[in-house]
Short mmCIF file of C-alpha atoms in Angstrom, two decimals:
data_model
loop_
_atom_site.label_atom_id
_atom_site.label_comp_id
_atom_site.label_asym_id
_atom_site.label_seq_id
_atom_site.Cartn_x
_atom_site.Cartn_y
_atom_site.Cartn_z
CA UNK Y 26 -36.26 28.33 -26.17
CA UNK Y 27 -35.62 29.05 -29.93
CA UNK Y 28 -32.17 29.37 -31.16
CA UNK Y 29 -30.88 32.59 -31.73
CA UNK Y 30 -30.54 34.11 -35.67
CA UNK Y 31 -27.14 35.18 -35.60
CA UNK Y 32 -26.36 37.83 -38.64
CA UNK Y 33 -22.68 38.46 -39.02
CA UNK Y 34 -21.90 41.93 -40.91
CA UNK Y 35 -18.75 42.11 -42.64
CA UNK Y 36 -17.23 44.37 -45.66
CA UNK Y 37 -15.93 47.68 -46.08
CA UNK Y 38 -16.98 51.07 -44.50
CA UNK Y 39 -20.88 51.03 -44.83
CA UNK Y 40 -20.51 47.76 -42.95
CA UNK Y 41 -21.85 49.60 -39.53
CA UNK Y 42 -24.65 51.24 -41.05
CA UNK Y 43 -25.46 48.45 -42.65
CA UNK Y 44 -25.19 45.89 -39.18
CA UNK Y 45 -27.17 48.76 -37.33
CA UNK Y 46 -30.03 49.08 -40.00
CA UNK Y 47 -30.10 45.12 -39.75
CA UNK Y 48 -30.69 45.30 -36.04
CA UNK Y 49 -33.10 47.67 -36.25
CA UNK Y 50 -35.01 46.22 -38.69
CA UNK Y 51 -35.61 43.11 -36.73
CA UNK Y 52 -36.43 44.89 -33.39
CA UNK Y 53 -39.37 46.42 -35.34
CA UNK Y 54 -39.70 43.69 -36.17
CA UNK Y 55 -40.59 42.31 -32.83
CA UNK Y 56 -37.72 40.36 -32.22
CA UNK Y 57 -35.68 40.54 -28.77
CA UNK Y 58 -32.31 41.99 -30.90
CA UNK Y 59 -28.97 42.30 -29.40
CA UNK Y 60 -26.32 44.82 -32.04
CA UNK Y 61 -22.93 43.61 -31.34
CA UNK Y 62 -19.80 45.16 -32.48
CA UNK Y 63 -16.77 42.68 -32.76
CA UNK Y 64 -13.46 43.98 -33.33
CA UNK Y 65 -14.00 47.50 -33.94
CA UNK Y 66 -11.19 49.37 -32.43
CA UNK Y 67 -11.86 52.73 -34.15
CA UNK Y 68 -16.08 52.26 -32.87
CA UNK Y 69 -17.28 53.35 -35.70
CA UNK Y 70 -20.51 51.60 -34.88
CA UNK Y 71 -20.53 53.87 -32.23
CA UNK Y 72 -20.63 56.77 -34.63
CA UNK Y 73 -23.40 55.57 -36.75
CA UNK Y 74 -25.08 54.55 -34.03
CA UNK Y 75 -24.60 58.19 -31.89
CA UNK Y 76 -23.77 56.25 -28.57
CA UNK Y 77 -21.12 55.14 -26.93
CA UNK Y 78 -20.90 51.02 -26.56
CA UNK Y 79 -19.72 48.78 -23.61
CA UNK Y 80 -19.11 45.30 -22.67
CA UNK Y 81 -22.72 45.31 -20.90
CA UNK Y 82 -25.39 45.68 -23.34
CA UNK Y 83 -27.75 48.39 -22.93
CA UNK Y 84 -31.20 49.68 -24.97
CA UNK Y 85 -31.12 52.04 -27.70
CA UNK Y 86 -34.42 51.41 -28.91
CA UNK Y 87 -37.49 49.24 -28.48
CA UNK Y 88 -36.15 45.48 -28.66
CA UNK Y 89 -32.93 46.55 -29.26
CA UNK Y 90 -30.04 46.61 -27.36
CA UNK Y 91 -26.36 47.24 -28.09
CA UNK Y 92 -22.79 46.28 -27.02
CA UNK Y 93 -19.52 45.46 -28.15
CA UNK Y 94 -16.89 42.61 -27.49
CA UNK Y 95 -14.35 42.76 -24.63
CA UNK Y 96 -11.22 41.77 -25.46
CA UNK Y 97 -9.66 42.97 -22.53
CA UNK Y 98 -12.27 40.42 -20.38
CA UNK Y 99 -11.41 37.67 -22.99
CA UNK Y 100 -7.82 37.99 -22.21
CA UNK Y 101 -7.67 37.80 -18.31
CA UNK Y 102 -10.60 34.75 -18.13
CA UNK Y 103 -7.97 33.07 -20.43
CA UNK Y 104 -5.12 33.72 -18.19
CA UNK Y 105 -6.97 33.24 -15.46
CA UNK Y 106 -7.99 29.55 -16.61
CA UNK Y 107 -3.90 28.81 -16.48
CA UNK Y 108 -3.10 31.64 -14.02
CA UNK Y 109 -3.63 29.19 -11.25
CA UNK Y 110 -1.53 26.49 -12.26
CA UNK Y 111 1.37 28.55 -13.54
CA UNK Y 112 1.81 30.30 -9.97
CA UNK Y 113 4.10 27.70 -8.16
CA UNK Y 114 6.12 27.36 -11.28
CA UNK Y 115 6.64 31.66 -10.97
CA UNK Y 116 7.30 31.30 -7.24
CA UNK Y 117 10.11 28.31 -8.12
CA UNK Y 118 11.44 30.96 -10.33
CA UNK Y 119 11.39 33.81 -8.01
CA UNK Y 120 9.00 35.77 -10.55
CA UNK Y 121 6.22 38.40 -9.67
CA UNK Y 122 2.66 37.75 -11.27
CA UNK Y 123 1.27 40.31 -13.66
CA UNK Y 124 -1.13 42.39 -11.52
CA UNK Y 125 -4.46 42.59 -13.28
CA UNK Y 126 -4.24 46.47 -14.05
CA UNK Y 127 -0.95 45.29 -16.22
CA UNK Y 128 -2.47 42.84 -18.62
CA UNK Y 129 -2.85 44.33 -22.24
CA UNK Y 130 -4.75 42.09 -24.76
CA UNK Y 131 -2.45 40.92 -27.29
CA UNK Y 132 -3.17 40.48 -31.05
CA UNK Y 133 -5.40 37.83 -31.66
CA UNK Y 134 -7.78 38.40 -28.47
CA UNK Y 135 -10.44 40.14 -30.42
CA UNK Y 136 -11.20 36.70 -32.13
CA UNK Y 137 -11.46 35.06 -28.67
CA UNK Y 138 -13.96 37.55 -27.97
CA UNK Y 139 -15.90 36.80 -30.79
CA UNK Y 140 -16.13 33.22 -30.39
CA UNK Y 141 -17.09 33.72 -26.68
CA UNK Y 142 -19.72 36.19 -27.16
CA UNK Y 143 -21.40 34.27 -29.59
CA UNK Y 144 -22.75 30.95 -27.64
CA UNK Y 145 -23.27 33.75 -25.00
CA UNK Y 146 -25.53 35.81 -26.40
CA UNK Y 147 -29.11 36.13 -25.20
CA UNK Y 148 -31.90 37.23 -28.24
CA UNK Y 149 -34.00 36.54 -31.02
CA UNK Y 150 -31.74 37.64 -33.36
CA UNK Y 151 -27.88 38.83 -32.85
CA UNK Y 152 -26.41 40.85 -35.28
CA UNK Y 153 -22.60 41.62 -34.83
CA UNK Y 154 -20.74 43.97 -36.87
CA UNK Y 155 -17.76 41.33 -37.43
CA UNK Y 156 -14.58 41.81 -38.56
CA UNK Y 157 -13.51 42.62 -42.59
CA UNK Y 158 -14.29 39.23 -44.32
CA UNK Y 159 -10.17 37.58 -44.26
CA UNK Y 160 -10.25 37.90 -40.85
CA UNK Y 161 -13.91 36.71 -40.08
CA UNK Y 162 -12.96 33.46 -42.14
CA UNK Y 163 -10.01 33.20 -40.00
CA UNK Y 164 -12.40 33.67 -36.41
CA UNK Y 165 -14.74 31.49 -38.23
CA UNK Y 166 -12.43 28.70 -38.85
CA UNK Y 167 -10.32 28.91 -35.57
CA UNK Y 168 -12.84 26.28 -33.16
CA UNK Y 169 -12.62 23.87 -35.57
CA UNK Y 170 -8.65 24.05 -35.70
CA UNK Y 171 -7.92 24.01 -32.12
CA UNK Y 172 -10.12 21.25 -31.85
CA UNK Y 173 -7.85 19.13 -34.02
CA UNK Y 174 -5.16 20.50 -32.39
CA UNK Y 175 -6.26 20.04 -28.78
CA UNK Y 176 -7.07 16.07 -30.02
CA UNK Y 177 -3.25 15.49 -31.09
CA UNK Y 178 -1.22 17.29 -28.12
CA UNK Y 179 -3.61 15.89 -25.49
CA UNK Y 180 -5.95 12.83 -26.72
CA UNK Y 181 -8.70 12.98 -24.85
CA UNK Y 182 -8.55 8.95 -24.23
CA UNK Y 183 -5.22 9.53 -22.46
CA UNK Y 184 -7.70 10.26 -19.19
CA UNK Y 185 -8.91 6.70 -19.44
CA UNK Y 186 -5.18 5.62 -18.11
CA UNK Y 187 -4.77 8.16 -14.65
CA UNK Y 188 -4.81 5.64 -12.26
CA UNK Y 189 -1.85 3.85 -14.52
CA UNK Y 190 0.09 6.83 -14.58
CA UNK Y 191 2.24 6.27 -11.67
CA UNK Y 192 3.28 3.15 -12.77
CA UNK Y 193 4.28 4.62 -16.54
CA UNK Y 194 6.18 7.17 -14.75
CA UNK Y 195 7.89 4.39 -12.61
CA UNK Y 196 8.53 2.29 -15.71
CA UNK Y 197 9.33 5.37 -18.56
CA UNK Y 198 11.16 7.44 -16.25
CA UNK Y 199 9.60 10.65 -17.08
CA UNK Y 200 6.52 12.35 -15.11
CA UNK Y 201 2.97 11.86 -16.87
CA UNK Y 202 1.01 14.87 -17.81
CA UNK Y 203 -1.02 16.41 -14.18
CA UNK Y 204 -4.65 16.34 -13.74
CA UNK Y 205 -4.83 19.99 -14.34
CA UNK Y 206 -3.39 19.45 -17.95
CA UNK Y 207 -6.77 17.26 -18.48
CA UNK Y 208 -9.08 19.47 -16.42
CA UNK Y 209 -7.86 22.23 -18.51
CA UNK Y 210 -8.32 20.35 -21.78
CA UNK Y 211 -11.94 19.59 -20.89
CA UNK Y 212 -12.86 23.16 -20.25
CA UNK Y 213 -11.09 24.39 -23.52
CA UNK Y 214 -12.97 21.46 -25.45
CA UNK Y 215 -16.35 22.81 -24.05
CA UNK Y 216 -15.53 26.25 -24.63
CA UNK Y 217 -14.49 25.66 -28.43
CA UNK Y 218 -17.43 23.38 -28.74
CA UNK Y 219 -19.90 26.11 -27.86
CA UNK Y 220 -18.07 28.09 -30.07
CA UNK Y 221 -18.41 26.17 -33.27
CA UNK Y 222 -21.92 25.04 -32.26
CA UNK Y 223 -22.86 28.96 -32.25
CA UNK Y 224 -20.87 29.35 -35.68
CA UNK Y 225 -22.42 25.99 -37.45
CA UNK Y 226 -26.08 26.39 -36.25
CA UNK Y 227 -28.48 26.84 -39.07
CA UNK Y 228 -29.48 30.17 -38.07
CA UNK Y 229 -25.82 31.83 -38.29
CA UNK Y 230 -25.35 33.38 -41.58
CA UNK Y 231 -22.80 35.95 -42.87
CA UNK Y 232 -24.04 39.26 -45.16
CA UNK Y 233 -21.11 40.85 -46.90
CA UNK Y 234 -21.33 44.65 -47.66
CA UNK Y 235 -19.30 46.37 -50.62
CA UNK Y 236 -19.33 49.38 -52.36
CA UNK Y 237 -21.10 49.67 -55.87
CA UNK Y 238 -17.95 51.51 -57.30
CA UNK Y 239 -15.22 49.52 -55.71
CA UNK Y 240 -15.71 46.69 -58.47
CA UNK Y 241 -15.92 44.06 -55.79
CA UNK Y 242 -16.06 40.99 -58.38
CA UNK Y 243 -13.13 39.29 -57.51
CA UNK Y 244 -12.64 39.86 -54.23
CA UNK Y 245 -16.27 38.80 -53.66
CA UNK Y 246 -15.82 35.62 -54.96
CA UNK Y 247 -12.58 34.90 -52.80
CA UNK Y 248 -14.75 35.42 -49.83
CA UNK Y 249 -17.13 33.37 -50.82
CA UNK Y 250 -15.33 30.69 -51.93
CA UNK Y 251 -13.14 31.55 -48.15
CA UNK Y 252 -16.50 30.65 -46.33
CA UNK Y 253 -17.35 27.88 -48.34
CA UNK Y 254 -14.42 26.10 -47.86
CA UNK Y 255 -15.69 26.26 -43.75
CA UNK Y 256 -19.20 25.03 -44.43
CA UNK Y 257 -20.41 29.07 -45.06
CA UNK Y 258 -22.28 30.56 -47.19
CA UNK Y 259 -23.66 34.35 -47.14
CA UNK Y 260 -27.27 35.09 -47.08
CA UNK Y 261 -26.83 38.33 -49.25
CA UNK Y 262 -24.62 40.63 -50.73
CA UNK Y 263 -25.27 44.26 -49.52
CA UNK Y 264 -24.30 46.67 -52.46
CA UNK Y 265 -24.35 50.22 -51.36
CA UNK Y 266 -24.31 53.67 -53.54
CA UNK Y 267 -25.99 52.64 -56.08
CA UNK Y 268 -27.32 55.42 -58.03
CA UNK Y 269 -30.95 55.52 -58.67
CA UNK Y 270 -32.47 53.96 -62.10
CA UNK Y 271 -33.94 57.58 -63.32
CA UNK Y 272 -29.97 58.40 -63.41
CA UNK Y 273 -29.66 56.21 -66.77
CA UNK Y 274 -32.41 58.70 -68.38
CA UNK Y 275 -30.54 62.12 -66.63
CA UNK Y 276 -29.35 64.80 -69.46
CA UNK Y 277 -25.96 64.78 -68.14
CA UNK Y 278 -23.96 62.39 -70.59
CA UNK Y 279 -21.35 61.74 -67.89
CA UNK Y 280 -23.92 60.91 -65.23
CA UNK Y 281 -26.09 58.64 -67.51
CA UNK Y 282 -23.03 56.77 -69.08
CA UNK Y 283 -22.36 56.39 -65.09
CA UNK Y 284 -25.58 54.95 -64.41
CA UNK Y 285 -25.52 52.59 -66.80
CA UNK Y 286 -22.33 51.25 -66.36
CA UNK Y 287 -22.84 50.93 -63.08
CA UNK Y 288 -26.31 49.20 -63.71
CA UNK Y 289 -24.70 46.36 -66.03
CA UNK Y 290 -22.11 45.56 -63.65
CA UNK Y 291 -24.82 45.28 -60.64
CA UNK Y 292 -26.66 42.81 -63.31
CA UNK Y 293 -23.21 40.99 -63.71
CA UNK Y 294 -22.84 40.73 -59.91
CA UNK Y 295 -26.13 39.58 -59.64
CA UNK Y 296 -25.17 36.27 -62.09
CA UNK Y 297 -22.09 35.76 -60.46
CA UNK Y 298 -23.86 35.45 -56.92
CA UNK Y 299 -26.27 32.88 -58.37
CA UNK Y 300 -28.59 32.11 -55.73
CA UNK Y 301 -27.19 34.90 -53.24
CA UNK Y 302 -29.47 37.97 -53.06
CA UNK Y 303 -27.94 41.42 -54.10
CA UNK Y 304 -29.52 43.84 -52.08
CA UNK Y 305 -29.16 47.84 -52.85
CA UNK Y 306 -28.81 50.59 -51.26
CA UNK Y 307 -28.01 54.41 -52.46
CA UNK Y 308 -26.59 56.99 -51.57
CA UNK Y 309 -29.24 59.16 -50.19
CA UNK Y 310 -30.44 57.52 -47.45
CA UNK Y 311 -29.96 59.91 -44.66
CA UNK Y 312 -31.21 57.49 -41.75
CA UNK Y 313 -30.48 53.97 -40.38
CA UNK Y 314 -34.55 53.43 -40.55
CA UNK Y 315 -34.07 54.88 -44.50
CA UNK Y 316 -31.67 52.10 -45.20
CA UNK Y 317 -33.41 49.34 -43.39
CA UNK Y 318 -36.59 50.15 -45.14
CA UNK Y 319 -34.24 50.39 -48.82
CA UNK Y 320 -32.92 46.94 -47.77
CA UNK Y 321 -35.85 44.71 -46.54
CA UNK Y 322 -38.75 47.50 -46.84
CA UNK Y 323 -41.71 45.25 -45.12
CA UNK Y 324 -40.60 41.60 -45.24
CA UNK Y 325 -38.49 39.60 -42.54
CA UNK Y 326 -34.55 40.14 -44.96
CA UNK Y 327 -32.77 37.19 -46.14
CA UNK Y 328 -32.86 33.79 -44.56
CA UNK Y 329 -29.82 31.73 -44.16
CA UNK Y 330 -29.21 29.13 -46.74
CA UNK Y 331 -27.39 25.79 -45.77
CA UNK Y 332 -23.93 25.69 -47.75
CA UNK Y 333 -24.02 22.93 -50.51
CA UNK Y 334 -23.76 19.38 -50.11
CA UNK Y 335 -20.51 17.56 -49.65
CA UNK Y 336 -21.19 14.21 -50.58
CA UNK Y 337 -19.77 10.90 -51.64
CA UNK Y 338 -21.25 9.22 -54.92
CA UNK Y 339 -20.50 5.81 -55.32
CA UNK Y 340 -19.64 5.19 -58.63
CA UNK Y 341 -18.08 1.76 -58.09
CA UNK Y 342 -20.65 -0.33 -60.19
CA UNK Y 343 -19.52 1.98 -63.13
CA UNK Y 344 -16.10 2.80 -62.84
CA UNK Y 345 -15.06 1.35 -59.81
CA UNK Y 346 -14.87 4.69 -58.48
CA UNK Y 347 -15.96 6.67 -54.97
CA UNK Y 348 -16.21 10.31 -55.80
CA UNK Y 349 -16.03 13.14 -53.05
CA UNK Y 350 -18.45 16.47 -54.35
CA UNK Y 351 -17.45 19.37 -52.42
CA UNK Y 352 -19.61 22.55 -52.96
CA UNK Y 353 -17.19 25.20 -53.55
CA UNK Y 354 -18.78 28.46 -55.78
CA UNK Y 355 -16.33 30.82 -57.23
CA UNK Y 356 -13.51 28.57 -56.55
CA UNK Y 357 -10.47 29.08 -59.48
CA UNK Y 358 -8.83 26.11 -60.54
CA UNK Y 359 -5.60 27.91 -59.96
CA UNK Y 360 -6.02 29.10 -56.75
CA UNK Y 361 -6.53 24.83 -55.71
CA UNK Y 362 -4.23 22.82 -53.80
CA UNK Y 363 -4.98 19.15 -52.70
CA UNK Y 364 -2.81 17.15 -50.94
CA UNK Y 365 -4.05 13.60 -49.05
CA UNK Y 366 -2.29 13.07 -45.84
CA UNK Y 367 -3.39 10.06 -43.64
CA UNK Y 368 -6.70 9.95 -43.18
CA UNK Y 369 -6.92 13.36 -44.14
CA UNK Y 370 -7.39 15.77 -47.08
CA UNK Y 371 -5.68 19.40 -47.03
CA UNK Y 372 -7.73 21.63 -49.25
CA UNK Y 373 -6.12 24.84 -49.67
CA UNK Y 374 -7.96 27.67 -52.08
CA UNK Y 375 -5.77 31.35 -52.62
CA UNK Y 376 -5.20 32.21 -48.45
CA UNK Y 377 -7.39 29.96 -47.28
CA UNK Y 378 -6.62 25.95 -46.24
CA UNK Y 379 -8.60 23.89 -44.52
CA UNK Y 380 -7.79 20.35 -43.12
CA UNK Y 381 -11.02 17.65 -43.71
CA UNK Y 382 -11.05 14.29 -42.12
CA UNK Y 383 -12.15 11.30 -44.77
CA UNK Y 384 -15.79 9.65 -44.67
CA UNK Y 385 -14.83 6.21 -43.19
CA UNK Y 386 -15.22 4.68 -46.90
CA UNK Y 387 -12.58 7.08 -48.26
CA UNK Y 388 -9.96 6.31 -45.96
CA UNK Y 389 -9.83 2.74 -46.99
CA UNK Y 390 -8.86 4.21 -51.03
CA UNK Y 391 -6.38 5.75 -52.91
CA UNK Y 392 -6.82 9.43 -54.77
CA UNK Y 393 -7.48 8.60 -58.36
CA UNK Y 394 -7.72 12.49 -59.48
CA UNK Y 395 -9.67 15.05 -59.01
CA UNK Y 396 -11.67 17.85 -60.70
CA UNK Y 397 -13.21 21.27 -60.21
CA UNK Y 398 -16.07 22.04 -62.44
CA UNK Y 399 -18.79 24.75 -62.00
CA UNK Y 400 -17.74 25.52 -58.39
CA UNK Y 401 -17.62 21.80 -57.49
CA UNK Y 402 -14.64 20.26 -56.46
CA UNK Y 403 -15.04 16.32 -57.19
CA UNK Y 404 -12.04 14.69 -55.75
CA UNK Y 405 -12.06 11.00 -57.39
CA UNK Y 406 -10.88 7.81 -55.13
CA UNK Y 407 -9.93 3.83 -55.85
CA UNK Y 408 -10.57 1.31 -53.20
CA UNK Y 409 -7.18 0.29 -52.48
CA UNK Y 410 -6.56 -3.57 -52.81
CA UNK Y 411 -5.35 -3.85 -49.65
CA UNK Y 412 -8.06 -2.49 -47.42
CA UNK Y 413 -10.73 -2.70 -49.43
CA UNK Y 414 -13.38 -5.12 -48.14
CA UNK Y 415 -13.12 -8.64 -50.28
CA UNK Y 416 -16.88 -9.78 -51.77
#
């Protein structure tokens, strides 16, 4: 079985035309294509789609079939995984259980249903209309978090020691964790490491859509720099209402000034995306099939692009230096904050912070400085007398 090209759509309010143009491009494509829509409360997919989604996906076209995340589902099966367990505790306290009908998703859910849909989706090609780009970053970044944190409040090696745990609890005095604690722990381990397999595979990619007058310079290279801190890249940027080139020539003054302007920052965003595809769209497109065909006319769309290499040069013959090359494009030096904690380092850029565990060589030197230079962040370590290997 192949693995699934996952597309994640995020931006501003073309975002769902945009995610539903994408789908339908590949289903013409041939592919088996699922259209997801992830934390869309207002369903505006549904309105530029002209149907109304559900949890179960059904066919809108040929190859093409559409749904959208339930958070309501994604709440109860994660109640229900602690439901059972928390009972006698409620009927030592005298209190009722919720009664299904009375659960209401609280904030946050809408990422858990993300994260399970993804691993759970079954086609060629899924294409989700995801959340605005912060909060994508966020969903993005969330398996990877409560993976550290599951590790330090219940290390997995901890298991190795049930049949001891009687005898701790005789000797410490206090009761050792239950087997349900662990059970649970293993089935929230698998469950976040689906999750981050679906987000890290090589054929999950992220398109970002903005508007061509909304001057999205900046802000586009936050995001970017957002996902790249996570081991993301995009795959394009989708610019939409552009005006057509023959506007530059029209005899209106105010519209050809217009045009033009609007054409040299479109070049500008163009540089600043280096590598990145800008693709356009205008605004006369009346159809989903118009903008598909504007977008990727013919040809498969973009591809998705491995984020750059984080790697460690050894630089120890020369300067006695190890140096740590994260890829990091559109980073600002004054949005950076490093700070080396264990065996870790804490990279936080603007909003976003990420906590990295040291390569195995690192761990064993001291930060010597560090540097961020043409969207690559080289963090600069000493081998530390005393752990450093002698000879």
């Amino acid at each position: 079985m192949t693995a699934t090209r996952t597309i994640l759509v995020s931006g501003d309010h073309a975002a769902p035309a945009v995610a539903a143009a994408t789908a339908l491009h590949a289903a013409g494509r041939g592919r088996r294509t699922l259209l997801l829509a992830a934390d869309d409360p207002h369903r505006t997919l549904d309105a530029a789609l002209g149907v109304r989604l559900e949890a179960a996906p059904t066919a809108y076209a040929p190859g093409l079939a559409v749904a959208r995340t339930d958070e309501q589902a994604a709440f109860r099966h994660a109640l229900d995984e602690i439901g059972g367990r928390l009972k006698p505790a409620l009927d030592l306290l005298g209190a009722d259980p919720l009664d299904p009908e009375e659960l209401t998703a609280l904030p946050g859910t809408a990422r858990l249903a993300l994260l399970r849909a993804l691993p759970a989706a079954d086609a060629d090609v899924l294409v989700v209309l995801a959340p605005p780009p912060a909060e994508l970053i966020a969903t993005l970044a969330l398996p990877e978090q409560l993976e550290r944190y599951l590790a330090r409040l219940v290390p997995e090696q901890r298991q190795a020691a049930r049949a001891l745990r009687p005898l701790l609890a005789g000797l410490a005095g206090v009761p050792m964790p239950a087997d349900w604690l662990y059970e649970t722990r293993a089935r929230a381990a698998g469950a976040l490491a689906a999750a981050r397999a679906a987000i890290t595979a090589p054929g999950t990619s992220v398109r970002l859509v903005a508007a061509a007058d909304a001057h999205p310079f900046d802000e586009l290279r936050r995001i970017r720099t957002g996902l790249a801190l996570h081991g993301h890249r995009p795959d394009a940027v989708v610019v939409h209402g552009v005006l057509p080139d023959a506007a530059a020539d029209s005899s209106d003054p105010w519209l050809a000034a217009l045009a033009r302007r609007r054409r040299d920052e479109l070049a500008e965003l163009a540089a600043g995306c280096e590598d990145v595809p800008v693709l356009t769209a205008g605004p006369a497109e009346a159809t989903l099939e118009a903008v598909a065909d504007r977008l990727y006319g013919a040809g498969p769309g973009p591809e998705p692009r491995p984020a750059g290499p984080w790697a460690v040069e050894d630089r120890l013959a020369a300067d006695g230096l190890l140096v740590w090359h994260l890829a990091l494009p559109g980073a600002d030096r004054a949005d950076l904050d490093l700070v080396r904690r264990g065996d870790e380092l804490v990279v936080g850029l603007g909003a976003h912070r990420r906590v990295l565990a040291l390569p195995s060589a690192l761990r064993r030197c001291t930060v010597a400085g560090a540097g961020l230079n043409d969207g690559v962040l080289a963090v600069r370590f000493a081998p530390d007398p005393g752990l450093w290997p002698r000879g």
